[in-house]
mmCIF file of C-alpha atoms in Angstrom:
data_model
loop_
_atom_site.group_PDB
_atom_site.id
_atom_site.type_symbol
_atom_site.label_atom_id
_atom_site.label_comp_id
_atom_site.label_asym_id
_atom_site.label_seq_id
_atom_site.Cartn_x
_atom_site.Cartn_y
_atom_site.Cartn_z
ATOM 1 C CA MET A 1 116.981 40.278 177.367
ATOM 2 C CA SER A 2 119.008 43.691 175.437
ATOM 3 C CA GLN A 3 116.498 46.216 175.010
ATOM 4 C CA LYS A 4 115.319 47.295 171.824
ATOM 5 C CA GLU A 5 115.800 50.989 170.519
ATOM 6 C CA LEU A 6 112.860 52.409 169.038
ATOM 7 C CA GLN A 7 113.590 54.108 165.738
ATOM 8 C CA TYR A 8 112.100 56.662 164.309
ATOM 9 C CA VAL A 9 109.838 56.257 161.077
ATOM 10 C CA ASP A 10 106.891 58.775 159.979
ATOM 11 C CA ALA A 11 104.313 61.513 161.923
ATOM 12 C CA VAL A 12 101.076 62.856 161.047
ATOM 13 C CA ASN A 13 99.672 65.930 162.019
ATOM 14 C CA THR A 14 95.358 64.936 162.774
ATOM 15 C CA THR A 15 92.241 66.525 164.631
ATOM 16 C CA SER A 16 90.297 64.999 167.370
ATOM 17 C CA ASP A 17 87.242 65.112 164.924
ATOM 18 C CA ASN A 18 88.966 63.561 161.870
ATOM 19 C CA GLU A 19 87.907 60.849 160.098
ATOM 20 C CA GLY A 20 89.124 58.806 157.542
ATOM 21 C CA TRP A 21 92.418 57.057 157.311
ATOM 22 C CA LEU A 22 95.987 58.196 158.159
ATOM 23 C CA ILE A 23 98.893 57.436 156.202
ATOM 24 C CA LEU A 24 102.040 56.756 157.280
ATOM 25 C CA ASN A 25 105.360 56.627 154.878
ATOM 26 C CA VAL A 26 106.920 53.483 155.905
ATOM 27 C CA THR A 27 109.026 52.337 152.766
ATOM 28 C CA GLY A 28 112.475 52.708 154.955
ATOM 29 C CA PRO A 29 111.602 49.924 157.585
ATOM 30 C CA LEU A 30 109.740 48.145 154.872
ATOM 31 C CA THR A 31 113.358 48.462 152.391
ATOM 32 C CA SER A 32 115.120 46.828 156.005
ATOM 33 C CA TRP A 33 112.352 44.507 156.128
ATOM 34 C CA VAL A 34 112.720 42.995 152.643
ATOM 35 C CA ALA A 35 116.530 42.911 152.992
ATOM 36 C CA PHE A 36 116.796 41.272 156.279
ATOM 37 C CA PRO A 37 113.856 39.520 157.656
ATOM 38 C CA SER A 38 115.018 38.770 161.076
ATOM 39 C CA SER A 39 114.784 42.865 161.114
ATOM 40 C CA ASN A 40 111.254 43.380 161.167
ATOM 41 C CA LEU A 41 110.314 43.524 164.637
ATOM 42 C CA GLY A 42 106.853 45.220 163.659
ATOM 43 C CA LEU A 43 105.548 48.974 164.160
ATOM 44 C CA TYR A 44 105.081 50.531 167.499
ATOM 45 C CA LEU A 45 102.639 53.813 167.420
ATOM 46 C CA SER A 46 103.062 56.412 169.841
ATOM 47 C CA VAL A 47 100.442 59.255 170.539
ATOM 48 C CA HIS A 48 100.771 62.370 171.376
ATOM 49 C CA ILE A 49 99.184 65.570 172.342
ATOM 50 C CA THR A 50 100.457 68.631 170.287
ATOM 51 C CA HIS A 51 102.718 70.887 173.012
ATOM 52 C CA ARG A 52 102.788 67.833 175.213
ATOM 53 C CA THR A 53 104.716 65.383 173.800
ATOM 54 C CA GLY A 54 105.719 63.729 176.964
ATOM 55 C CA HIS A 55 102.695 62.755 177.455
ATOM 56 C CA GLU A 56 102.164 59.353 176.049
ATOM 57 C CA ILE A 57 98.067 57.895 175.226
ATOM 58 C CA ARG A 58 96.717 55.168 173.780
ATOM 59 C CA PRO A 59 95.307 55.180 170.689
ATOM 60 C CA GLU A 60 92.000 53.875 171.820
ATOM 61 C CA GLU A 61 91.658 56.863 174.009
ATOM 62 C CA LEU A 62 91.344 58.638 170.172
ATOM 63 C CA GLY A 63 89.042 56.894 168.617
ATOM 64 C CA ILE A 64 92.655 54.794 166.225
ATOM 65 C CA VAL A 65 91.246 51.648 165.161
ATOM 66 C CA GLY A 66 93.667 48.664 166.414
ATOM 67 C CA GLU A 67 93.714 45.764 166.062
ATOM 68 C CA LYS A 68 90.603 44.138 168.062
ATOM 69 C CA GLY A 69 88.537 46.678 166.119
ATOM 70 C CA GLU A 70 86.131 46.535 162.476
ATOM 71 C CA LYS A 71 88.022 44.411 160.609
ATOM 72 C CA GLN A 72 87.424 46.636 157.501
ATOM 73 C CA LYS A 73 89.089 49.011 159.219
ATOM 74 C CA GLN A 74 91.913 47.846 160.249
ATOM 75 C CA PRO A 75 95.628 49.380 159.126
ATOM 76 C CA PHE A 76 96.955 48.215 155.836
ATOM 77 C CA MET A 77 100.380 48.127 153.782
ATOM 78 C CA VAL A 78 100.563 49.357 150.157
ATOM 79 C CA ALA A 79 104.486 48.427 148.639
ATOM 80 C CA PHE A 80 105.015 48.661 145.145
ATOM 81 C CA PHE A 81 108.689 46.808 144.185
ATOM 82 C CA LYS A 82 110.814 47.108 140.805
ATOM 83 C CA VAL A 83 111.332 43.268 139.580
ATOM 84 C CA THR A 84 115.197 44.288 138.677
ATOM 85 C CA GLY A 85 116.463 40.747 138.254
ATOM 86 C CA HIS A 86 118.840 40.383 141.963
ATOM 87 C CA ASP A 87 117.416 38.861 144.742
ATOM 88 C CA ASN A 88 118.963 41.325 146.270
ATOM 89 C CA VAL A 89 117.216 44.760 147.319
ATOM 90 C CA HIS A 90 119.335 48.153 145.997
ATOM 91 C CA VAL A 91 118.969 50.504 148.377
ATOM 92 C CA ARG A 92 121.031 53.116 146.958
ATOM 93 C CA ARG A 93 120.620 54.505 143.589
ATOM 94 C CA THR A 94 123.334 55.646 140.815
ATOM 95 C CA ARG A 95 124.113 58.797 141.614
ATOM 96 C CA ASP A 96 123.994 61.422 138.515
ATOM 97 C CA THR A 97 127.038 63.098 137.112
ATOM 98 C CA GLY A 98 124.804 66.185 136.444
ATOM 99 C CA ARG A 99 126.182 69.468 139.006
ATOM 100 C CA ASN A 100 123.267 71.388 139.171
ATOM 101 C CA ARG A 101 121.214 69.322 140.905
ATOM 102 C CA ASN A 102 120.067 70.843 144.301
ATOM 103 C CA LYS A 103 121.034 69.414 148.094
ATOM 104 C CA LYS A 104 116.987 68.162 148.221
ATOM 105 C CA ALA A 105 117.999 66.196 144.897
ATOM 106 C CA ASP A 106 120.914 64.893 146.099
ATOM 107 C CA SER A 107 119.395 63.303 149.552
ATOM 108 C CA GLU A 108 116.440 62.321 148.074
ATOM 109 C CA SER A 109 118.231 59.456 145.239
ATOM 110 C CA SER A 110 120.298 58.113 148.095
ATOM 111 C CA TYR A 111 116.622 56.704 149.058
ATOM 112 C CA PRO A 112 114.323 53.709 146.462
ATOM 113 C CA ARG A 113 111.721 55.297 145.199
ATOM 114 C CA ASN A 114 107.955 53.984 144.322
ATOM 115 C CA PRO A 115 108.149 54.142 140.249
ATOM 116 C CA LEU A 116 104.926 55.607 140.363
ATOM 117 C CA TYR A 117 104.799 58.162 142.510
ATOM 118 C CA ASP A 118 105.480 61.767 140.380
ATOM 119 C CA SER A 119 107.865 63.762 143.575
ATOM 120 C CA SER A 120 107.154 66.438 140.754
ATOM 121 C CA MET A 121 103.475 67.562 141.211
ATOM 122 C CA ASN A 122 102.302 70.084 143.167
ATOM 123 C CA TRP A 123 100.589 68.215 145.952
ATOM 124 C CA SER A 124 99.813 70.519 148.272
ATOM 125 C CA SER A 125 97.991 73.267 145.829
ATOM 126 C CA ARG A 126 96.522 70.582 143.414
ATOM 127 C CA SER A 127 95.262 67.759 145.522
ATOM 128 C CA CYS A 128 91.471 67.305 146.494
ATOM 129 C CA GLN A 129 90.353 70.134 148.596
ATOM 130 C CA ILE A 130 87.723 72.926 149.601
ATOM 131 C CA GLN A 131 87.967 75.795 148.059
ATOM 132 C CA THR A 132 86.302 79.378 148.103
ATOM 133 C CA LEU A 133 83.010 80.206 146.561
ATOM 134 C CA TYR A 134 80.196 83.380 147.507
ATOM 135 C CA VAL A 135 77.922 83.051 145.589
ATOM 136 C CA SER A 136 75.274 85.946 144.865
ATOM 137 C CA PHE A 137 71.689 86.061 144.649
ATOM 138 C CA LYS A 138 71.914 89.389 143.631
ATOM 139 C CA ASP A 139 74.145 88.429 140.271
ATOM 140 C CA LEU A 140 71.341 85.474 139.770
ATOM 141 C CA GLU A 141 68.936 88.259 139.908
ATOM 142 C CA TRP A 142 67.343 86.877 142.774
ATOM 143 C CA GLN A 143 67.222 89.321 144.966
ATOM 144 C CA ASP A 144 63.522 90.462 144.116
ATOM 145 C CA TRP A 145 62.036 87.248 145.877
ATOM 146 C CA ILE A 146 64.812 86.066 148.420
ATOM 147 C CA ILE A 147 65.090 88.530 150.908
ATOM 148 C CA ALA A 148 67.467 87.384 153.533
ATOM 149 C CA PRO A 149 70.655 86.526 153.072
ATOM 150 C CA GLU A 150 72.708 88.494 150.005
ATOM 151 C CA GLY A 151 74.202 85.197 149.426
ATOM 152 C CA TYR A 152 76.251 82.833 151.402
ATOM 153 C CA HIS A 153 79.518 81.004 151.186
ATOM 154 C CA ALA A 154 78.689 78.357 149.083
ATOM 155 C CA PHE A 155 82.056 76.652 148.864
ATOM 156 C CA TYR A 156 83.297 73.807 146.215
ATOM 157 C CA CYS A 157 85.654 71.179 145.793
ATOM 158 C CA SER A 158 88.666 70.992 143.319
ATOM 159 C CA GLY A 159 91.880 69.417 142.869
ATOM 160 C CA GLU A 160 93.068 65.968 141.861
ATOM 161 C CA CYS A 161 92.808 62.521 143.670
ATOM 162 C CA ASN A 162 96.244 61.314 143.169
ATOM 163 C CA PHE A 163 98.455 58.636 144.362
ATOM 164 C CA PRO A 164 99.047 58.616 147.235
ATOM 165 C CA LEU A 165 95.777 59.375 148.422
ATOM 166 C CA ASN A 166 96.971 61.683 151.954
ATOM 167 C CA ALA A 167 94.661 61.288 155.027
ATOM 168 C CA HIS A 168 92.726 64.744 154.189
ATOM 169 C CA MET A 169 91.363 63.235 151.001
ATOM 170 C CA ASN A 170 88.949 61.428 152.823
ATOM 171 C CA ALA A 171 89.535 58.797 150.220
ATOM 172 C CA THR A 172 86.180 55.843 150.200
ATOM 173 C CA ASN A 173 88.068 52.129 149.789
ATOM 174 C CA HIS A 174 86.385 52.092 146.161
ATOM 175 C CA ALA A 175 88.464 55.396 145.326
ATOM 176 C CA ILE A 176 91.980 53.880 146.843
ATOM 177 C CA VAL A 177 91.117 50.647 145.223
ATOM 178 C CA GLN A 178 90.226 53.098 141.881
ATOM 179 C CA THR A 179 93.406 54.692 142.510
ATOM 180 C CA LEU A 180 95.590 52.090 142.174
ATOM 181 C CA VAL A 181 94.109 50.484 139.110
ATOM 182 C CA HIS A 182 94.371 54.101 137.746
ATOM 183 C CA LEU A 183 97.932 53.329 138.314
ATOM 184 C CA MET A 184 98.389 49.875 136.484
ATOM 185 C CA ASN A 185 96.629 50.742 134.016
ATOM 186 C CA PRO A 186 95.265 54.427 132.744
ATOM 187 C CA GLN A 187 93.592 53.743 130.197
ATOM 188 C CA THR A 188 90.713 51.227 132.530
ATOM 189 C CA VAL A 189 89.427 53.523 134.711
ATOM 190 C CA PRO A 190 90.062 57.208 135.177
ATOM 191 C CA LYS A 191 91.398 58.842 138.302
ATOM 192 C CA PRO A 192 88.528 59.326 141.501
ATOM 193 C CA CYS A 193 86.894 62.251 141.578
ATOM 194 C CA CYS A 194 87.206 65.696 144.241
ATOM 195 C CA ALA A 195 83.832 65.446 145.481
ATOM 196 C CA PRO A 196 82.020 67.225 148.810
ATOM 197 C CA THR A 197 81.592 64.125 151.667
ATOM 198 C CA LYS A 198 79.994 66.376 154.216
ATOM 199 C CA LEU A 199 77.505 69.218 153.413
ATOM 200 C CA SER A 200 75.637 71.620 155.667
ATOM 201 C CA SER A 201 72.206 73.754 155.239
ATOM 202 C CA ILE A 202 71.144 77.238 155.218
ATOM 203 C CA SER A 203 67.989 79.517 156.163
ATOM 204 C CA VAL A 204 66.197 81.033 153.212
ATOM 205 C CA LEU A 205 63.665 83.905 154.066
ATOM 206 C CA TYR A 206 61.880 84.538 150.680
ATOM 207 C CA PHE A 207 58.357 85.727 149.131
ATOM 208 C CA VAL A 208 55.864 83.135 148.353
ATOM 209 C CA ASP A 209 53.874 86.218 146.772
ATOM 210 C CA ASP A 210 53.277 89.627 147.790
ATOM 211 C CA ASN A 211 51.818 88.824 150.821
ATOM 212 C CA ASN A 212 53.369 85.814 152.256
ATOM 213 C CA VAL A 213 56.706 85.530 153.434
ATOM 214 C CA VAL A 214 58.294 82.066 154.112
ATOM 215 C CA LEU A 215 61.476 81.143 155.897
ATOM 216 C CA GLN A 216 63.087 77.856 154.949
ATOM 217 C CA LYS A 217 66.107 75.823 155.321
ATOM 218 C CA TYR A 218 67.188 74.218 152.150
ATOM 219 C CA LYS A 219 69.578 70.812 153.071
ATOM 220 C CA ASN A 220 72.587 70.556 150.936
ATOM 221 C CA MET A 221 73.822 73.674 149.991
ATOM 222 C CA VAL A 222 77.273 73.942 151.504
ATOM 223 C CA VAL A 223 80.411 72.383 150.928
ATOM 224 C CA LYS A 224 82.063 71.487 154.510
ATOM 225 C CA SER A 225 84.544 68.873 153.063
ATOM 226 C CA CYS A 226 85.660 67.600 149.969
ATOM 227 C CA GLY A 227 87.186 63.749 149.564
ATOM 228 C CA CYS A 228 88.133 61.459 146.648
ATOM 229 C CA HIS A 229 85.116 59.486 145.807
#
């Protein structure tokens, strides 16, 4: 039996405390499988620790759910196909005759694109993510009864939940389905909303009256992470 060579498909960086889905772009092998079904040998997931690429570890050791894990957490693939009226799969697209395109646009045009993916969007700055917000109790005119702290970093969530929902968006399954429905028919439902997924508390020292001071912990005051809901 001849030895099969592994071909690189995609990679994603994550942390040990990350929760949620990890998204990989498998357009390349999927296109090949549709055109040549016999070439479908499956996908192999290789997990490495940063700066120790030569040492491979089992995905289960890092909490990555495999085929023996919970059913609702099994990996899945989302694919979009454009019906062209032909049986063959077009891998290359017609070249643009314009001379002012840069090299990046040239290279990207050689691959089939998802028609629902807007590559002109700046996902890094517009996608759902945590933003800085400092709340000053003096600005709220609460300084007369709050002794400490003078303020705190509350943070807030802002951004769009556009397709595809990346791993850092901490999207719920409902949000993923809602995004797909919105893509098919924007008039039916809106996009999912960017909202806090984790919150933490702060302690506040304040006057109850002229003679009594209370130290109390208030829950859900600080945004720790954001996600699409």
